[in-house]
Amino acid sequence: MFFGRQTVDDGQRSMVHGLSSVERKEKKMAQIQEKYQDTYLYKIRHSAAHVMAQAVMEMFPDGKPTIGPPVENGFYYDFDLPRNLTPEDLEQIEKRMRQIVQGKHEFKKTVISAEEAKKIFADQPYKLELIEGLEKGGTDEYGQPLDGPPEISIYQQDTFTDLCRGPHVQTTKEIKQDAFKLMSIAGAYWRGDEKNKMLQRIYGTAWESKDQLKEYLHQLEEAKKRDHRKLGKELEIFIFDEEVGPGLPLWLPNGGILIEELEKLAKEMEEAAGYSRVRTPNITKEDLFIRSGHLPYYAESMYPPMELEGVKYYIKPMNCPMHHKIFGSKGRSYRELPVRLAEYGTCYRYEKSGELFGLMRVRSMQMNDAHIYCGEDQFEQEFMGVIALYHKYFELFGIDKYVMRLSLHAKQGLGKKYVDNERLWLKTEDMVRRAMINGDVPFVEVADEAAFYGPKIDVQIWSAIGREFSLATNQVDFAVPERFDLKFTNKEGADEIPLCIHRAPLSTHERMVGFLLEHYAGNFPVWLSPEQVRVISITDAQNEYAEKIAKQLRENGIRAHADLSSQRMNAKIRQAQLMKVPYMIVVGDNEMQAEQVSLRVRDGSQENNIPLGDFITRAKDKIVRRASEL
RNA sequence: GCCGACGUAGCUCAAUUGGCAGAGCACCCGCCUUGUAAGCGGGAGGUUACGAGUUCAAUUCUCGUCGUCGGCUCCA
C-alpha cells in the first residue's frame, strides 16, 4: 500500500462507492484509508506529534504551535517560530523527544467549553482561530468542514497541553524511543492557503517497533532506486538542460522509442474504438481562449502572449478549443454522433518553478488527448467506453495501484473556480456517478477537484517517492460547447448542444513515461524496451557473425545492436544488464560453427545453442502481443 | 511563487580551521581474445553553476542570479 500524504486525512470530504462486489486493490486501499483513524499506529503518530510539539515549545517558549495530525507513515506539526529551524535543531528535538517518551507521561483528555478553551489558549492565536471554527461548528481543528458543532477537548501530557479531539495512546511510553524519527523540515502555509503566513513544518515517522521503522526506512531507500529521475538518467531516457529551461525535457533516443511505442499503442486502440485523428497548431489567437473561457481560469499558468501586428497569440495549454472548432466546422447530424477527435497534442503550461518535478510535472507536454461529442442519451455509453479503455491500458501495463476519483465542484467556487450553473453541475455529477456505479467501477468522491467546465474521473497514482498525481483523466464538459455554439440536428430536426467528454487515458508522454519508469523500475517489457536485443561476441573472431545477427534481427523489426568492443564477455553482459536489455544473444566459436545463438534473458536465465530463427519467432511474438513476460 | 537545503570532470562522489582541485566509472590509445554481472597499463578531461564582494589568497566566507532537491501552494 502506498498512499499520498494528502489522501489520508481526507476522510470527511470523500465517500467510497461500488465496493460491494469488487475485489480490486482500490477497495483495500479505501478501506485501509477509512480505518486508519481507528488504528493503534494512528494513535502512536498522533501522540508523537504532541510529544514533538512539547519538545519544540520547550526550545522556543515564544513559538506558536498550530496543528499536528498523523499522516501516512508518520505525522507532522506546524509551528510559527521566531527563527528558522536547522537540521541540528531537529537532532536536539529528537533527543528531547526520546527523554519525554521514556517519562511515561499520561495523555489526559478533558472536555471543556469554548470559553474555557479560549482562556487556556489565550496567548496562542492559531489555537484561538481553531476554537472559533469549532465553536461555529463549521470546521474541525484541522480546518476541515464539519456537519455540526463538535465537542471541544484538550489533551495534556507532561507539561504540554493541546487542543485536540484525540485519540491518543495511554502514556508517552507507548511511543517507542527507537521506533520514531524526525525526517525533514519544510515550509507550509497556515491552513494550506498561500495567502497566509508560511509556518515551519516538521515531518516525522513513527511505528510500533524498531524493526518496523527500519523496514520503512529501507523501503524509502528502495523507492529512491526506482525514482524516474534517477532511472531516466541511468537508462538515457531524457535530460533537462539549464539553457533549454526548467520543465522542458529533451528526449534522448531511448526516450524517443518509448514515446513512439506509446503513440503506436494509442493510435491502434483509438482506431479500434472509433476515433478520428486530427492535427492542430501549437499557437492560436487570444480570441480562441477568450471564447473558450480558459483565459480567466488559466492565464496564470499560460506562457505570456506574443503580439504581432496588433494581434495576441498564445501557445496552447490544451487542445480542446481547437477540437471544438473542428467539430463546429460543419453542420452535424445526430446520425454521425458520437464524434471522437483524437490528437497527441503538444501543449505548454507555465507551471510555477517550485511545482516542477522530473517528468511528472513539466512545462512542455504531449497529451494523449481526445474529445468526444455526443448527445445526452449517448453519454453513459461513451463515458464508460473511455473507462473501459483505461482498464485495457492498465491491464496491459499491469497497473493496479491506483484510485479512481470522482472530482466534484464545490458550492463556494461557483462563479469563481467553476462555471456558475449549479443545476448542470449536480446533473452531470450524477450522470457520472450513476455511470460508474452501473459499470461496477469502484471510485471515491472528492469535492472541489473538478475542472472549471465539469466533473471528472481522475486516476490517481503515486510516484516512487510517494507523491500523488493524476495520471489519466476523463472529464465531462457541459459548458464550453455552448460557448463555441456547437450543435447538432437531433431526430426532431431541432438544434441541440452536444456534451463533450475530454479524456487522456495515457496521460501525457512525460507523465506516462515517468510513471512507467517507476512502475517497471526500468525493466520494461520487450515491446517497450528501447534496446530489445544486444548481441555479444565472445572474442572479435565472432564480430562479423554478431553483426550479421544484429542486422537480421533489425530486418525482422527487432531493436538490436551488437557489442563488438574488445572487452571481456562478462563486462559486456554486465553493461547490457545495467541497461536492462531484455535479451542478450551471446555468440562464440560454438555458436558460429553451428550457425546458432545462445540466449541470456534479463532475469539471468539462459538457453544455449538455439537456432536464430526460433529466437526471432519468440521475440516477435512477445513484441506483437505486447507481452509482459520475457 | 513561498520556506529551507544543495550545486566540484560526461556519471557517482572526495578535498582537514580559507593555502597548487582528487578518485572510481565512462571516454581516447595500447596490450589481452576471454563462455554468462567489471582483465591490465597509459592518456586526456575542471574559469569548482554564473556574477559581484571580503581577503595576500575563496570550491571553502558574504550578497545576487540561475538551476536542482525536500515540502507548501497548484496540477495532465
CSV table of C-alpha atoms in Angstrom, one decimal, chain A residues 458-628:
chain,number,residue,atom,x,y,z
A,458,ASP,CA,-9.2,11.3,-12.3
A,459,VAL,CA,-7.0,8.2,-12.0
A,460,GLN,CA,-4.7,8.9,-9.0
A,461,ILE,CA,-1.3,7.2,-8.8
A,462,TRP,CA,1.7,7.7,-6.6
A,463,SER,CA,5.3,8.3,-7.6
A,464,ALA,CA,8.0,6.1,-6.2
A,465,ILE,CA,8.7,8.6,-3.5
A,466,GLY,CA,5.0,8.8,-2.6
A,467,ARG,CA,3.8,12.0,-4.3
A,468,GLU,CA,0.3,11.8,-5.7
A,469,PHE,CA,-0.5,12.6,-9.3
A,470,SER,CA,-3.5,12.4,-11.6
A,471,LEU,CA,-2.3,10.0,-14.3
A,472,ALA,CA,-5.3,9.8,-16.6
A,473,THR,CA,-8.4,11.9,-16.7
A,474,ASN,CA,-11.9,11.6,-18.1
A,475,GLN,CA,-13.9,14.8,-17.9
A,476,VAL,CA,-17.4,16.0,-18.7
A,477,ASP,CA,-17.8,19.4,-20.2
A,478,PHE,CA,-21.3,20.8,-20.1
A,479,ALA,CA,-20.2,24.4,-20.6
A,480,VAL,CA,-17.7,25.0,-23.3
A,481,PRO,CA,-19.6,23.5,-26.3
A,482,GLU,CA,-22.3,26.1,-25.8
A,483,ARG,CA,-19.7,28.9,-25.8
A,484,PHE,CA,-18.5,27.7,-29.1
A,485,ASP,CA,-22.0,27.5,-30.4
A,486,LEU,CA,-21.6,23.8,-31.1
A,487,LYS,CA,-24.7,22.0,-32.1
A,488,PHE,CA,-26.1,19.1,-34.0
A,489,THR,CA,-29.5,18.5,-35.5
A,490,ASN,CA,-31.5,15.9,-33.5
A,491,LYS,CA,-34.1,13.5,-34.6
A,492,GLU,CA,-36.8,16.1,-34.3
A,493,GLY,CA,-34.9,18.4,-36.6
A,494,ALA,CA,-34.0,20.8,-33.8
A,495,ASP,CA,-30.6,22.2,-32.7
A,496,GLU,CA,-29.1,20.5,-29.7
A,497,ILE,CA,-25.9,21.3,-27.9
A,498,PRO,CA,-23.6,18.2,-27.6
A,499,LEU,CA,-21.9,17.2,-24.4
A,500,CYS,CA,-18.2,16.9,-24.6
A,501,ILE,CA,-16.0,14.3,-22.9
A,502,HIS,CA,-12.3,15.2,-22.6
A,503,ARG,CA,-10.2,12.2,-22.0
A,504,ALA,CA,-6.5,11.3,-21.6
A,505,PRO,CA,-6.1,7.7,-20.6
A,506,LEU,CA,-2.4,7.6,-21.4
A,507,SER,CA,-1.9,10.9,-19.7
A,508,THR,CA,1.0,12.9,-21.3
A,509,HIS,CA,4.0,11.3,-22.7
A,510,GLU,CA,6.0,12.9,-20.0
A,511,ARG,CA,4.0,11.8,-17.0
A,512,MET,CA,3.3,8.3,-18.5
A,513,VAL,CA,7.0,7.6,-19.2
A,514,GLY,CA,7.9,8.9,-15.8
A,515,PHE,CA,5.3,6.7,-14.3
A,516,LEU,CA,6.2,3.6,-16.3
A,517,LEU,CA,9.9,4.0,-15.5
A,518,GLU,CA,9.0,3.8,-11.8
A,519,HIS,CA,6.3,1.2,-12.3
A,520,TYR,CA,8.7,-1.2,-14.1
A,521,ALA,CA,11.8,0.0,-12.2
A,522,GLY,CA,13.3,0.4,-15.7
A,523,ASN,CA,12.7,-3.2,-16.6
A,524,PHE,CA,10.4,-2.6,-19.5
A,525,PRO,CA,8.6,-5.4,-21.2
A,526,VAL,CA,10.2,-6.3,-24.5
A,527,TRP,CA,7.8,-4.3,-26.7
A,528,LEU,CA,8.7,-1.1,-24.8
A,529,SER,CA,12.4,-1.7,-24.2
A,530,PRO,CA,14.4,0.8,-26.2
A,531,GLU,CA,17.0,-1.9,-26.9
A,532,GLN,CA,15.4,-5.3,-27.2
A,533,VAL,CA,18.4,-7.4,-28.0
A,534,ARG,CA,22.1,-6.9,-27.5
A,535,VAL,CA,24.3,-9.3,-29.5
A,536,ILE,CA,27.5,-10.1,-27.6
A,537,SER,CA,30.6,-11.6,-29.3
A,538,ILE,CA,32.9,-13.5,-27.0
A,539,THR,CA,36.1,-12.7,-29.0
A,540,ASP,CA,36.5,-10.5,-32.0
A,541,ALA,CA,36.7,-13.6,-34.2
A,542,GLN,CA,32.8,-13.6,-33.9
A,543,ASN,CA,32.3,-9.9,-34.6
A,544,GLU,CA,31.2,-10.4,-38.2
A,545,TYR,CA,28.8,-13.1,-37.2
A,546,ALA,CA,27.4,-11.0,-34.3
A,547,GLU,CA,26.9,-8.0,-36.7
A,548,LYS,CA,25.1,-10.3,-39.2
A,549,ILE,CA,22.8,-11.5,-36.5
A,550,ALA,CA,22.0,-8.0,-35.3
A,551,LYS,CA,21.2,-6.9,-38.8
A,552,GLN,CA,19.0,-9.9,-39.3
A,553,LEU,CA,17.1,-9.0,-36.1
A,554,ARG,CA,16.6,-5.4,-37.2
A,555,GLU,CA,15.3,-6.6,-40.5
A,556,ASN,CA,12.7,-8.5,-38.5
A,557,GLY,CA,11.6,-5.4,-36.7
A,558,ILE,CA,13.5,-6.1,-33.5
A,559,ARG,CA,15.6,-3.3,-32.0
A,560,ALA,CA,19.1,-4.9,-31.8
A,561,HIS,CA,22.7,-3.8,-31.5
A,562,ALA,CA,25.9,-5.7,-31.5
A,563,ASP,CA,28.6,-5.0,-28.8
A,564,LEU,CA,31.8,-5.5,-30.7
A,565,SER,CA,34.1,-3.9,-28.2
A,566,SER,CA,37.3,-5.7,-27.1
A,567,GLN,CA,36.0,-6.1,-23.5
A,568,ARG,CA,35.6,-9.5,-21.9
A,569,MET,CA,32.2,-11.0,-22.4
A,570,ASN,CA,31.4,-10.7,-18.7
A,571,ALA,CA,31.8,-6.9,-18.9
A,572,LYS,CA,29.6,-6.8,-22.0
A,573,ILE,CA,26.9,-8.8,-20.2
A,574,ARG,CA,27.2,-6.6,-17.2
A,575,GLN,CA,26.7,-3.5,-19.3
A,576,ALA,CA,23.7,-5.0,-21.0
A,577,GLN,CA,22.2,-6.0,-17.7
A,578,LEU,CA,22.7,-2.5,-16.3
A,579,MET,CA,20.9,-1.0,-19.3
A,580,LYS,CA,18.1,-3.6,-18.6
A,581,VAL,CA,18.2,-5.0,-22.1
A,582,PRO,CA,15.7,-7.9,-22.0
A,583,TYR,CA,17.6,-10.3,-24.4
A,584,MET,CA,21.3,-10.9,-24.7
A,585,ILE,CA,22.5,-13.1,-27.6
A,586,VAL,CA,25.9,-14.5,-26.9
A,587,VAL,CA,27.9,-15.9,-29.7
A,588,GLY,CA,31.3,-17.6,-29.5
A,589,ASP,CA,33.0,-20.2,-31.8
A,590,ASN,CA,30.5,-22.9,-30.9
A,591,GLU,CA,27.5,-20.8,-31.9
A,592,MET,CA,29.2,-19.6,-35.1
A,593,GLN,CA,30.2,-23.0,-36.2
A,594,ALA,CA,26.7,-24.4,-35.5
A,595,GLU,CA,25.0,-21.4,-37.0
A,596,GLN,CA,23.2,-20.9,-33.7
A,597,VAL,CA,23.0,-18.5,-30.8
A,598,SER,CA,22.9,-18.6,-27.0
A,599,LEU,CA,20.3,-16.6,-25.2
A,600,ARG,CA,20.7,-14.9,-21.9
A,601,VAL,CA,17.5,-13.3,-20.6
A,602,ARG,CA,17.5,-10.2,-18.4
A,603,ASP,CA,16.2,-12.3,-15.4
A,604,GLY,CA,19.5,-14.3,-15.6
A,605,SER,CA,18.2,-17.4,-17.2
A,606,GLN,CA,19.9,-18.9,-20.3
A,607,GLU,CA,19.3,-21.2,-23.2
A,608,ASN,CA,22.3,-22.3,-25.1
A,609,ASN,CA,22.6,-23.2,-28.8
A,610,ILE,CA,19.2,-22.4,-30.2
A,611,PRO,CA,18.5,-21.6,-33.9
A,612,LEU,CA,18.3,-17.9,-34.5
A,613,GLY,CA,15.0,-18.4,-36.3
A,614,ASP,CA,13.5,-19.8,-33.2
A,615,PHE,CA,14.6,-16.8,-31.2
A,616,ILE,CA,13.2,-14.4,-33.7
A,617,THR,CA,9.8,-16.1,-33.8
A,618,ARG,CA,9.7,-16.0,-30.0
A,619,ALA,CA,10.8,-12.4,-29.7
A,620,LYS,CA,8.5,-11.2,-32.4
A,621,ASP,CA,5.6,-12.9,-30.7
A,622,LYS,CA,6.3,-11.2,-27.4
A,623,ILE,CA,6.6,-7.8,-29.2
A,624,VAL,CA,3.4,-8.2,-31.2
A,625,ARG,CA,1.4,-9.3,-28.2
A,626,ARG,CA,3.0,-6.6,-26.1
A,627,ALA,CA,3.6,-9.4,-23.6
A,628,SER,CA,4.5,-8.6,-20.0
